[in-house]
Short mmCIF file of C-alpha atoms in Angstrom, two decimals:
data_model
loop_
_atom_site.label_atom_id
_atom_site.label_comp_id
_atom_site.label_asym_id
_atom_site.label_seq_id
_atom_site.Cartn_x
_atom_site.Cartn_y
_atom_site.Cartn_z
CA MET A 1301 21.93 5.09 10.94
CA TYR A 1302 20.13 1.96 12.17
CA ARG A 1303 16.85 3.68 11.41
CA ILE A 1304 17.85 3.78 7.74
CA LEU A 1305 18.46 0.04 7.73
CA SER A 1306 15.11 -0.71 9.35
CA ASN A 1307 13.49 1.61 6.83
CA SER A 1308 14.84 -0.47 3.94
CA ARG A 1309 13.95 -3.64 5.79
CA THR A 1310 10.28 -2.66 5.87
CA GLY A 1311 10.52 -2.24 2.09
CA VAL A 1312 12.07 -5.69 1.65
CA ARG A 1313 9.42 -7.29 3.84
CA ALA A 1314 6.54 -5.54 2.11
CA GLN A 1315 7.78 -6.71 -1.29
CA GLU A 1316 8.15 -10.24 0.09
CA THR A 1317 4.51 -10.13 1.20
CA LYS A 1318 3.56 -9.10 -2.32
CA VAL A 1319 5.64 -11.90 -3.87
CA ASN A 1320 4.10 -14.43 -1.45
CA SER A 1321 0.62 -13.35 -2.42
CA LEU A 1322 1.44 -13.45 -6.14
CA ALA A 1323 2.92 -16.93 -5.72
CA ASP A 1324 -0.28 -17.94 -3.93
CA ASP A 1325 -2.31 -16.59 -6.85
CA LEU A 1326 -0.15 -18.41 -9.39
CA ALA A 1327 -0.35 -21.69 -7.47
CA ASN A 1328 -4.14 -21.39 -7.55
CA LEU A 1329 -4.34 -20.59 -11.23
CA GLN A 1330 -6.29 -23.81 -11.75
CA THR A 1331 -8.26 -23.81 -8.49
CA TYR A 1332 -11.99 -23.57 -9.11
CA GLY A 1333 -13.66 -20.62 -7.41
CA TYR A 1334 -10.34 -19.08 -6.33
CA LYS A 1335 -10.37 -15.28 -6.04
CA LYS A 1336 -7.11 -13.35 -6.24
CA LYS A 1337 -5.99 -11.30 -3.29
CA GLU A 1338 -5.17 -7.64 -3.54
CA ILE A 1339 -2.13 -6.53 -1.58
CA GLY A 1340 -2.27 -2.96 -0.35
CA PHE A 1341 0.90 -0.97 0.31
CA GLN A 1342 0.90 1.91 2.70
CA GLU A 1343 3.48 4.42 3.89
CA LEU A 1344 4.27 4.22 7.61
CA ILE A 1345 4.22 7.13 10.01
CA THR A 1346 6.89 9.82 9.88
CA ASN A 1347 9.71 10.92 12.16
CA GLU A 1348 10.81 14.49 12.60
CA ILE A 1349 14.35 15.23 11.40
CA HIS A 1350 15.70 16.29 14.76
CA HIS A 1351 17.86 19.37 15.12
CA HIS A 1352 20.19 17.40 17.39
CA ASP A 1353 21.04 15.16 14.45
CA VAL A 1354 21.61 17.76 11.80
CA LEU A 1355 21.63 21.54 11.41
CA LYS A 1356 18.46 23.00 9.89
CA SER A 1357 18.06 26.46 8.42
CA ASP A 1358 15.21 28.80 9.30
CA ASN A 1359 13.48 27.89 6.02
CA VAL A 1360 12.69 24.41 7.29
CA ASP A 1361 9.31 24.49 9.01
CA HIS A 1362 8.35 20.92 8.35
CA SER A 1363 10.83 18.12 7.94
CA ARG A 1364 9.62 14.59 8.42
CA ILE A 1365 10.81 11.32 6.90
CA ASN A 1366 8.66 8.22 6.99
CA VAL A 1367 9.93 5.06 8.63
CA GLY A 1368 9.14 2.83 5.66
CA THR A 1369 6.24 0.94 4.21
CA LYS A 1370 3.94 -1.95 5.03
CA ALA A 1371 1.92 -4.37 2.96
CA GLY A 1372 -0.98 -6.61 3.76
CA VAL A 1373 -3.97 -8.30 2.17
CA ALA A 1374 -6.29 -5.35 1.67
CA THR A 1375 -9.20 -7.04 -0.02
CA VAL A 1376 -10.11 -10.04 -2.11
CA ASN A 1377 -10.95 -9.41 -5.74
CA PHE A 1378 -14.35 -11.03 -6.25
CA GLN A 1379 -14.49 -10.53 -10.00
CA GLN A 1380 -16.28 -13.22 -11.96
CA GLY A 1381 -14.14 -16.08 -13.23
CA ILE A 1382 -14.71 -17.86 -16.53
CA LEU A 1383 -17.18 -20.78 -16.46
CA VAL A 1384 -15.84 -24.09 -17.69
CA PRO A 1385 -18.05 -27.10 -18.49
CA SER A 1386 -17.84 -30.14 -16.30
CA GLU A 1387 -19.46 -33.59 -16.20
CA SER A 1388 -20.81 -34.08 -12.72
CA ASP A 1389 -24.41 -33.21 -11.76
CA PHE A 1390 -23.30 -31.44 -8.62
CA ASN A 1391 -20.66 -29.28 -10.24
CA LEU A 1392 -22.20 -25.83 -9.98
CA ALA A 1393 -21.06 -22.36 -10.90
CA ILE A 1394 -22.56 -18.99 -10.04
CA GLU A 1395 -22.83 -16.44 -12.79
CA GLY A 1396 -23.25 -13.14 -11.01
CA SER A 1397 -23.26 -12.41 -7.33
CA GLY A 1398 -23.68 -14.84 -4.46
CA PHE A 1399 -21.82 -17.60 -2.65
CA PHE A 1400 -22.59 -21.21 -1.84
CA GLY A 1401 -23.01 -21.87 1.86
CA LEU A 1402 -21.01 -24.65 3.52
CA LEU A 1403 -21.37 -26.00 7.03
CA ASP A 1404 -18.19 -27.26 8.68
CA GLN A 1405 -18.04 -29.87 11.47
CA ASP A 1406 -18.75 -27.21 14.11
CA GLY A 1407 -21.78 -25.91 12.24
CA ASN A 1408 -20.15 -22.62 11.14
CA LEU A 1409 -21.40 -21.15 7.90
CA ILE A 1410 -18.59 -20.70 5.38
CA LEU A 1411 -19.11 -19.07 2.00
CA THR A 1412 -17.44 -20.26 -1.17
CA ARG A 1413 -17.51 -19.75 -4.92
CA ASN A 1414 -16.06 -23.19 -5.55
CA GLY A 1415 -19.02 -25.25 -6.73
CA GLY A 1416 -17.23 -28.58 -7.13
CA PHE A 1417 -19.61 -30.62 -4.96
CA GLN A 1418 -20.20 -34.34 -4.75
CA LEU A 1419 -23.09 -36.57 -3.77
CA ASN A 1420 -22.17 -38.83 -0.89
CA GLU A 1421 -23.44 -42.29 0.02
CA ASP A 1422 -26.04 -40.89 2.42
CA ASN A 1423 -27.29 -38.46 -0.26
CA SER A 1424 -25.64 -35.51 1.46
CA VAL A 1425 -23.90 -33.00 -0.82
CA SER A 1426 -20.48 -31.83 0.29
CA ASP A 1427 -17.32 -30.24 -1.06
CA ASP A 1428 -13.93 -31.99 -1.30
CA ASN A 1429 -13.25 -31.29 2.38
CA GLY A 1430 -16.50 -32.84 3.59
CA ARG A 1431 -18.20 -29.55 4.36
CA LEU A 1432 -21.91 -29.86 3.67
CA LEU A 1433 -23.61 -27.66 1.08
CA VAL A 1434 -26.55 -25.71 2.48
CA ILE A 1435 -29.69 -26.98 0.76
CA ASP A 1436 -33.24 -26.11 1.70
CA LEU A 1437 -34.66 -29.65 1.55
CA GLU A 1438 -38.20 -30.41 0.47
CA ILE A 1439 -37.85 -34.15 0.27
CA SER A 1440 -35.70 -35.78 2.95
CA LYS A 1441 -32.46 -37.35 1.74
CA GLU A 1442 -33.61 -40.92 2.43
CA ASN A 1443 -36.33 -40.60 -0.18
CA TRP A 1444 -34.12 -39.37 -3.03
CA ALA A 1445 -33.90 -41.64 -6.05
CA THR A 1446 -30.60 -42.66 -7.63
CA GLY A 1447 -31.18 -41.09 -11.04
CA PRO A 1448 -29.64 -37.93 -12.42
CA VAL A 1449 -30.69 -34.59 -10.95
CA SER A 1450 -31.11 -31.30 -12.70
CA ILE A 1451 -30.54 -27.97 -11.02
CA SER A 1452 -32.23 -24.85 -12.32
CA HIS A 1453 -30.76 -21.33 -12.47
CA ASP A 1454 -32.45 -20.40 -9.20
CA GLY A 1455 -31.04 -23.48 -7.48
CA ARG A 1456 -34.05 -25.86 -7.49
CA ILE A 1457 -32.90 -29.47 -7.55
CA THR A 1458 -35.32 -31.73 -9.44
CA GLN A 1459 -35.23 -35.46 -9.93
CA GLU A 1460 -37.45 -38.04 -11.48
CA ILE A 1461 -38.96 -40.13 -8.70
CA ASP A 1462 -41.51 -42.82 -9.70
CA ASN A 1463 -41.82 -41.29 -13.20
CA GLU A 1464 -42.65 -37.93 -11.74
CA ASN A 1465 -40.46 -34.80 -11.64
CA ARG A 1466 -40.13 -33.82 -7.99
CA VAL A 1467 -38.32 -30.88 -6.41
CA LEU A 1468 -35.83 -32.26 -3.89
CA GLY A 1469 -34.77 -28.92 -2.50
CA LYS A 1470 -33.07 -25.68 -3.30
CA VAL A 1471 -29.41 -24.72 -3.25
CA VAL A 1472 -29.27 -21.61 -1.05
CA LEU A 1473 -26.98 -18.75 -2.03
CA PHE A 1474 -25.67 -16.18 0.41
CA GLU A 1475 -24.16 -12.75 0.10
CA PRO A 1476 -23.05 -10.29 2.77
CA HIS A 1477 -24.15 -6.67 2.45
CA VAL A 1478 -20.49 -5.63 2.16
CA LEU A 1479 -18.22 -7.98 0.17
CA ASP A 1480 -15.05 -6.47 1.67
CA SER A 1481 -16.15 -7.74 5.10
CA LEU A 1482 -15.51 -11.38 4.14
CA ALA A 1483 -12.46 -12.90 5.80
CA PRO A 1484 -10.54 -15.40 3.61
CA LEU A 1485 -10.16 -18.75 5.38
CA GLY A 1486 -8.25 -20.75 2.78
CA GLU A 1487 -9.61 -23.78 0.93
CA SER A 1488 -11.73 -21.34 -1.14
CA GLY A 1489 -13.75 -20.46 1.95
CA TYR A 1490 -14.71 -17.06 3.33
CA LEU A 1491 -16.06 -16.35 6.78
CA PRO A 1492 -18.87 -13.78 6.88
CA ALA A 1493 -18.50 -11.08 9.54
CA ALA A 1494 -21.02 -11.38 12.37
CA ASP A 1495 -21.95 -7.70 12.35
CA VAL A 1496 -22.73 -7.47 8.62
CA GLU A 1497 -26.13 -8.38 7.27
CA LEU A 1498 -26.13 -11.64 5.32
CA TYR A 1499 -28.67 -12.02 2.51
CA SER A 1500 -29.82 -15.42 1.33
CA SER A 1501 -31.59 -16.49 -1.84
CA MET A 1502 -34.50 -17.72 0.32
CA GLU A 1503 -35.58 -14.19 1.20
CA ASN A 1504 -34.03 -12.02 -1.52
CA PRO A 1505 -33.83 -14.16 -4.66
CA GLU A 1506 -33.54 -11.03 -6.87
CA ARG A 1507 -30.06 -10.16 -5.49
CA PHE A 1508 -28.41 -13.32 -6.72
CA GLY A 1509 -26.85 -14.56 -9.93
CA LYS A 1510 -27.71 -17.69 -11.83
CA ILE A 1511 -26.60 -21.16 -10.81
CA ILE A 1512 -25.26 -23.02 -13.81
CA GLN A 1513 -25.23 -26.79 -13.52
CA ARG A 1514 -22.38 -28.96 -14.85
CA HIS A 1515 -20.09 -25.95 -14.92
CA LEU A 1516 -17.32 -24.75 -12.65
CA GLU A 1517 -16.01 -21.23 -12.16
CA ALA A 1518 -12.30 -20.98 -12.97
CA SER A 1519 -10.04 -18.85 -10.80
CA ASN A 1520 -9.94 -15.16 -11.69
CA VAL A 1521 -6.13 -14.99 -11.66
CA GLU A 1522 -4.70 -13.59 -14.87
CA MET A 1523 -1.41 -15.26 -15.64
CA SER A 1524 0.16 -12.39 -17.59
CA ARG A 1525 -0.89 -9.78 -15.05
CA THR A 1526 0.45 -11.82 -12.15
CA MET A 1527 3.76 -12.44 -13.91
CA THR A 1528 4.33 -8.76 -14.66
CA ASP A 1529 3.40 -7.85 -11.06
CA LEU A 1530 5.90 -10.46 -9.93
CA ILE A 1531 8.68 -8.87 -12.00
CA VAL A 1532 7.84 -5.44 -10.59
CA ALA A 1533 7.88 -6.76 -7.01
CA GLN A 1534 11.16 -8.55 -7.63
CA ARG A 1535 12.79 -5.36 -8.93
CA ALA A 1536 11.45 -3.30 -6.05
CA HIS A 1537 12.77 -5.93 -3.66
CA ALA A 1538 16.22 -5.78 -5.27
CA MET A 1539 16.13 -1.98 -5.11
CA ASN A 1540 15.55 -2.05 -1.33
CA ILE A 1541 18.44 -4.46 -0.94
CA LYS A 1542 20.64 -2.05 -2.93
CA ALA A 1543 19.67 0.66 -0.44
CA ILE A 1544 20.68 -1.63 2.44
CA GLN A 1545 24.03 -2.35 0.78
CA SER A 1546 24.67 1.33 0.24
CA THR A 1547 23.80 2.17 3.86
CA ASP A 1548 26.06 -0.66 4.98
CA GLU A 1549 28.87 0.84 2.90
CA ILE A 1550 28.41 4.21 4.59
CA MET A 1551 28.39 2.58 8.03
CA ASN A 1552 31.59 0.79 7.10
CA MET A 1553 33.16 4.13 6.16
CA ILE A 1554 32.10 5.60 9.50
CA ASN A 1555 33.77 2.73 11.28
CA GLY A 1556 36.87 3.34 9.17
CA ILE A 1557 37.22 6.97 10.26
CA LYS A 1558 39.05 5.98 13.43
CA ARG A 1559 42.12 4.05 12.39
CA MET B 924 42.31 22.45 11.87
CA ILE B 925 40.04 20.97 14.52
CA ARG B 926 37.30 23.18 13.15
CA SER B 927 37.60 21.49 9.75
CA ILE B 928 36.69 18.15 11.31
CA SER B 929 33.49 19.56 12.74
CA THR B 930 32.69 21.20 9.38
CA ILE B 931 32.98 17.83 7.66
CA ASN B 932 30.97 16.22 10.43
CA ARG B 933 28.08 18.62 9.82
CA SER B 934 28.09 17.78 6.16
CA MET B 935 28.13 14.07 6.95
CA ASN B 936 25.05 14.54 9.13
CA VAL B 937 23.22 16.06 6.18
CA LEU B 938 24.31 13.14 4.00
CA GLN B 939 22.93 10.67 6.53
CA GLU B 940 19.53 12.38 6.44
CA LYS B 941 19.64 12.27 2.66
CA GLN B 942 20.41 8.58 2.78
CA GLU B 943 17.47 8.03 5.14
CA ASN B 944 15.21 10.00 2.83
CA ALA B 945 16.33 8.04 -0.25
CA SER B 946 15.74 4.76 1.62
CA ALA B 947 12.27 5.94 2.63
CA ASN B 948 11.48 6.78 -0.99
CA ILE B 949 12.73 3.40 -2.19
CA ALA B 950 10.76 1.56 0.52
CA ASN B 951 7.59 3.26 -0.75
CA ILE B 952 8.16 2.49 -4.40
CA SER B 953 4.95 0.42 -4.48
CA THR B 954 2.78 2.62 -2.25
CA PRO B 955 -0.12 4.07 -4.25
CA GLY B 956 -0.35 7.85 -4.08
CA TYR B 957 3.10 8.18 -2.51
CA LYS B 958 4.91 11.37 -3.47
CA PHE B 959 8.68 11.30 -3.26
CA GLN B 960 10.43 13.65 -0.90
CA ASN B 961 13.66 15.47 -1.46
CA ILE B 962 16.12 17.15 0.89
CA ILE B 963 17.97 20.26 -0.19
CA ALA B 964 21.07 21.33 1.67
CA SER B 965 22.57 24.78 1.93
CA THR B 966 25.79 26.13 3.41
CA LEU B 967 25.85 27.96 6.69
CA GLU B 968 26.39 31.69 6.60
CA SER B 969 29.90 32.58 5.57
CA HIS B 970 32.12 34.28 8.15
CA ASN B 971 34.97 36.64 7.39
CA LEU B 972 38.23 35.44 8.79
CA ILE B 973 40.81 38.01 9.79
CA ASN B 974 44.43 37.49 10.75
CA HIS B 975 46.55 39.97 12.65
CA GLN B 976 50.11 39.32 11.57
CA GLY B 977 52.95 40.93 9.63
CA GLY B 978 53.87 44.59 9.78
CA PRO B 979 56.32 46.19 12.21
CA HIS B 980 54.28 45.34 15.28
CA VAL B 981 52.96 42.00 13.99
CA ASN B 982 49.42 43.34 14.16
CA ARG B 983 48.55 44.17 10.61
CA ARG B 984 44.99 43.24 9.77
CA VAL B 985 44.90 40.66 6.95
CA GLY B 986 41.53 39.60 5.53
CA VAL B 987 41.75 35.89 4.76
CA GLY B 988 38.28 35.75 3.16
CA GLY B 989 34.91 34.17 3.77
CA PHE B 990 34.78 30.83 5.49
CA ILE B 991 31.88 28.39 5.73
CA PHE B 992 31.69 26.13 8.72
CA GLY B 993 29.35 23.46 7.48
CA ASN B 994 26.14 22.52 5.73
CA GLN B 995 22.59 22.37 6.92
CA ILE B 996 19.23 21.17 5.65
CA ASP B 997 17.50 24.02 3.91
CA GLU B 998 14.33 22.45 2.61
CA VAL B 999 12.42 19.18 2.72
CA TYR B 1000 9.79 19.05 0.02
CA SER B 1001 7.39 16.55 -1.50
CA ASP B 1002 7.23 16.38 -5.27
CA PHE B 1003 3.57 16.27 -6.33
CA SER B 1004 4.14 15.25 -9.92
CA GLN B 1005 1.67 12.74 -11.36
CA GLY B 1006 2.26 9.03 -10.82
CA ASN B 1007 1.35 6.38 -13.38
CA LEU B 1008 -2.18 4.99 -13.34
CA TYR B 1009 -2.58 1.27 -12.76
CA GLU B 1010 -5.78 -0.56 -13.53
CA THR B 1011 -7.25 -2.65 -10.70
CA GLU B 1012 -10.89 -2.91 -11.88
CA LYS B 1013 -12.06 -2.55 -8.28
CA ALA B 1014 -14.99 -0.22 -7.69
CA THR B 1015 -13.46 1.06 -4.45
CA ASP B 1016 -10.17 2.10 -6.06
CA PHE B 1017 -9.78 5.63 -7.35
CA ALA B 1018 -7.03 7.59 -9.04
CA LEU B 1019 -6.75 11.29 -9.71
CA ASP B 1020 -5.34 12.39 -13.03
CA GLY B 1021 -4.09 15.91 -12.55
CA ARG B 1022 -4.72 18.16 -9.60
CA GLY B 1023 -6.69 17.49 -6.44
CA PHE B 1024 -6.72 15.35 -3.31
CA PHE B 1025 -9.16 12.92 -1.72
CA THR B 1026 -10.60 14.36 1.47
CA ILE B 1027 -10.17 12.14 4.52
CA ARG B 1028 -11.59 12.55 8.01
CA MET B 1029 -9.30 11.01 10.58
CA ASP B 1030 -10.43 9.42 13.86
CA ASN B 1031 -9.84 12.62 15.82
CA GLY B 1032 -12.09 14.57 13.43
CA THR B 1033 -9.40 16.55 11.65
CA LEU B 1034 -9.26 16.62 7.87
CA ALA B 1035 -6.37 15.20 5.90
CA TYR B 1036 -5.74 14.92 2.19
CA THR B 1037 -4.34 12.08 0.15
CA ARG B 1038 -3.63 10.99 -3.41
CA ASN B 1039 -3.87 7.35 -2.37
CA GLY B 1040 -7.28 6.14 -3.60
CA ASN B 1041 -6.87 2.55 -2.39
CA PHE B 1042 -10.09 2.42 -0.41
CA ARG B 1043 -12.38 -0.35 0.82
CA LEU B 1044 -15.78 -0.70 2.44
CA ASN B 1045 -15.83 -1.37 6.17
CA HIS B 1046 -18.38 -3.50 8.04
CA GLU B 1047 -20.74 -0.51 8.28
CA ASN B 1048 -20.67 -0.17 4.47
CA GLU B 1049 -18.71 3.11 4.66
CA LEU B 1050 -15.89 3.96 2.28
CA VAL B 1051 -12.65 4.07 4.28
CA THR B 1052 -8.89 4.14 3.70
CA LEU B 1053 -6.73 1.11 4.53
CA GLU B 1054 -6.26 2.57 8.03
CA GLY B 1055 -10.03 2.87 8.47
CA TYR B 1056 -10.30 6.67 8.13
CA HIS B 1057 -13.48 7.90 6.45
CA VAL B 1058 -13.39 9.16 2.87
CA LEU B 1059 -15.58 12.23 2.57
CA GLY B 1060 -18.06 12.76 -0.21
CA ARG B 1061 -20.78 15.10 -1.32
CA ASP B 1062 -24.32 13.94 -2.05
CA GLY B 1063 -26.73 15.37 -4.64
CA ASN B 1064 -27.78 18.20 -2.31
CA GLY B 1065 -24.23 19.33 -1.69
CA ASN B 1066 -24.06 17.93 1.86
CA ILE B 1067 -20.63 16.72 2.85
CA GLY B 1068 -20.37 13.43 4.69
CA ILE B 1069 -19.33 9.80 4.69
CA ILE B 1070 -19.70 7.81 1.45
CA TYR B 1071 -21.76 4.63 1.66
CA GLY B 1072 -21.46 1.68 -0.69
CA ASP B 1073 -24.36 0.91 -2.99
CA GLU B 1074 -24.39 -2.87 -3.47
CA ASN B 1075 -20.59 -2.92 -3.21
CA HIS B 1076 -20.32 -0.13 -5.74
CA ILE B 1077 -19.37 3.52 -5.25
CA HIS B 1078 -20.71 6.40 -7.28
CA ALA B 1079 -17.60 8.25 -8.41
CA GLY B 1080 -19.51 11.55 -8.60
CA GLU B 1081 -19.96 11.56 -4.82
CA VAL B 1082 -16.25 11.54 -3.99
CA LEU B 1083 -15.19 14.93 -2.69
CA ILE B 1084 -11.97 16.23 -4.22
CA THR B 1085 -10.19 19.17 -2.60
CA ASP B 1086 -7.57 21.26 -4.30
CA PHE B 1087 -5.10 23.86 -3.06
CA ASN B 1088 -3.52 26.84 -4.71
CA GLU B 1089 -0.14 26.11 -3.24
CA TYR B 1090 0.96 22.51 -2.65
CA ARG B 1091 4.03 23.74 -0.79
CA ASN B 1092 1.96 24.35 2.33
CA LEU B 1093 0.92 20.70 2.66
CA ARG B 1094 2.57 18.84 5.50
CA ASN B 1095 3.41 15.18 5.26
CA LEU B 1096 1.72 13.24 8.09
CA GLY B 1097 2.76 9.73 7.01
CA GLU B 1098 0.35 7.04 5.78
CA THR B 1099 0.29 9.03 2.49
CA LEU B 1100 -1.78 11.71 4.24
CA TYR B 1101 -1.16 15.44 4.10
CA GLU B 1102 -2.37 18.15 6.41
CA ALA B 1103 -3.18 21.58 5.01
CA GLU B 1104 -2.13 24.85 6.58
CA GLU B 1105 -4.58 26.86 4.52
CA ALA B 1106 -8.12 25.87 3.61
CA GLY B 1107 -8.59 24.22 0.25
CA PHE B 1108 -11.47 24.52 -2.17
CA ILE B 1109 -13.74 21.87 -3.64
CA MET B 1110 -12.85 20.84 -7.17
CA GLU B 1111 -15.98 20.77 -9.30
CA SER B 1112 -14.80 18.59 -12.17
CA PRO B 1113 -11.75 16.56 -11.20
CA PHE B 1114 -10.29 13.93 -13.53
CA LEU B 1115 -11.28 11.03 -11.33
CA ARG B 1116 -10.84 7.46 -12.53
CA GLN B 1117 -12.63 4.61 -10.87
CA GLY B 1118 -10.98 1.17 -10.87
CA TYR B 1119 -7.51 2.67 -11.10
CA LEU B 1120 -4.77 3.51 -8.62
CA GLU B 1121 -2.10 6.13 -8.96
CA MET B 1122 1.27 4.48 -8.43
CA SER B 1123 4.06 6.05 -6.42
CA ASN B 1124 5.98 8.71 -8.37
CA VAL B 1125 9.38 7.51 -7.13
CA HIS B 1126 11.78 7.02 -10.04
CA ILE B 1127 14.02 4.02 -9.50
CA GLY B 1128 16.82 5.47 -11.60
CA ASP B 1129 16.89 8.80 -9.77
CA GLU B 1130 16.95 7.15 -6.38
CA LEU B 1131 19.68 4.71 -7.38
CA VAL B 1132 21.84 7.55 -8.67
CA ARG B 1133 21.15 9.42 -5.43
CA LEU B 1134 22.33 6.42 -3.41
CA ILE B 1135 25.57 6.32 -5.40
CA GLU B 1136 26.05 10.09 -5.06
CA ILE B 1137 25.53 9.98 -1.31
CA SER B 1138 27.89 7.11 -0.70
CA ARG B 1139 30.62 8.62 -2.90
CA GLU B 1140 30.24 12.00 -1.25
CA PHE B 1141 30.45 10.30 2.08
CA GLU B 1142 33.59 8.54 0.98
CA SER B 1143 35.29 11.78 0.02
CA HIS B 1144 34.23 13.32 3.35
CA GLN B 1145 35.83 10.42 5.13
CA LYS B 1146 39.02 11.00 3.11
CA LEU B 1147 38.94 14.67 4.11
CA ILE B 1148 38.70 13.76 7.78
CA HIS B 1149 41.74 11.54 7.38
CA ALA B 1150 43.66 14.32 5.64
CA ALA B 1151 42.76 16.76 8.41
CA ASP B 1152 43.66 14.17 11.00
CA GLU B 1153 47.06 13.60 9.41
CA THR B 1154 47.84 17.31 9.28
CA LEU B 1155 46.81 17.66 12.90
CA SER B 1156 48.95 14.72 13.81
CA LYS B 1157 51.93 16.37 12.12
CA ALA B 1158 51.21 19.64 13.93
CA VAL B 1159 50.96 17.93 17.29
CA ASN B 1160 53.69 15.31 17.04
CA GLU B 1161 56.29 16.58 14.58
CA VAL B 1162 56.34 20.40 14.39
CA GLY B 1163 57.47 20.79 17.98
CA ARG B 1164 60.21 18.15 17.74
CA VAL B 1165 63.75 19.45 17.93
#
């Protein structure tokens, strides 16, 4: 009997995971570069219906009941989000494949699609969390002028220095050989797996999409889709709770047999 | 009379398994490619009961009739009816419309079959199930092997679909996998949809009604036990009283 309760419990928990993920998606509806997560459900292993528990006829050659379900983040959906115009020079969006590279304090490379960067006092370019954008510099930061910069589709940053258009450097894009190998870190960041080949726009420029300056990529969460998924998950959750209630009722009856 | 209690007990055991099965179906209401399972009960063989009473020597044979001393599970089957298709727009998601199964090679090398096309690419760029089992495919030369991603895309034509004449011989292994007793055959033109998943074919309404049925049946069984208990109590405590 307790097995039945734990069976329904796995269902409740799996649906809660789904609701959590959908809530996460909804909360990040306006987050630039956010990619929705796909929750995968899977049946758990099965138990044999044991002949000590119940009589079985000779017809039964295979009688197994699963012990429930599980849910987890299967993959991240890296579909393109809509590009929205923005004012700042260092607001970049990628149209097509590729990720911006960020270096955190420990020097780890983190990939992101969120191109909301800013120019700091020391001419370094970083995201909102202070992680530095990977740029292949041609002119050292100290020699940059203060004027506006323009960034081409292939990532070349140009600026007018002493009335002359000079290339300051190039925004480097990265992409792992297998997208599904990226581990979501939060804060729009993804950690590339060490054992998967990482391409960069330095060596393989043909693999990458275009960088669009003064644009940002909106999140790829679809409001209506997420809301309908939420309703479905809510109903499935309620259904599992009904099963728990009904099992509880039966257990109550069993307890009531001896008066 | 004591026998009636054990008869009811046997039936209650069957009901408990049915309840477990219904709960398992409900838990997997969101599992892609899940096929609901059903338990069918049957009665035990009926036995002829004979009394020897009446007549001059109180030994006349009186046939009381056939008696059944309980229920048992007769069949546990998966229902392979089609589930609804749900669009995911992911290149590694597949759904079958109609017959057929995806062919999976498990870690121990044995083949298993599934309707759950929720796949992903692993670090070696191979198409695998959520558990990491390889999805088998067939290349242009007809060689069967692992499917590799092509720039994060999968060519749907490569996916190997196996079909069986008789779905009754498939055994449920869990993790939406089935094991085949007889060899299947390769389906040449399956209705395969990329970017879709087949949802579980569990019907909420059916399962809810089943839950109600089971608990009401159980209730009446419990009432029967009480009735039998009361009669026994009368037989033990009151019939002999002078």
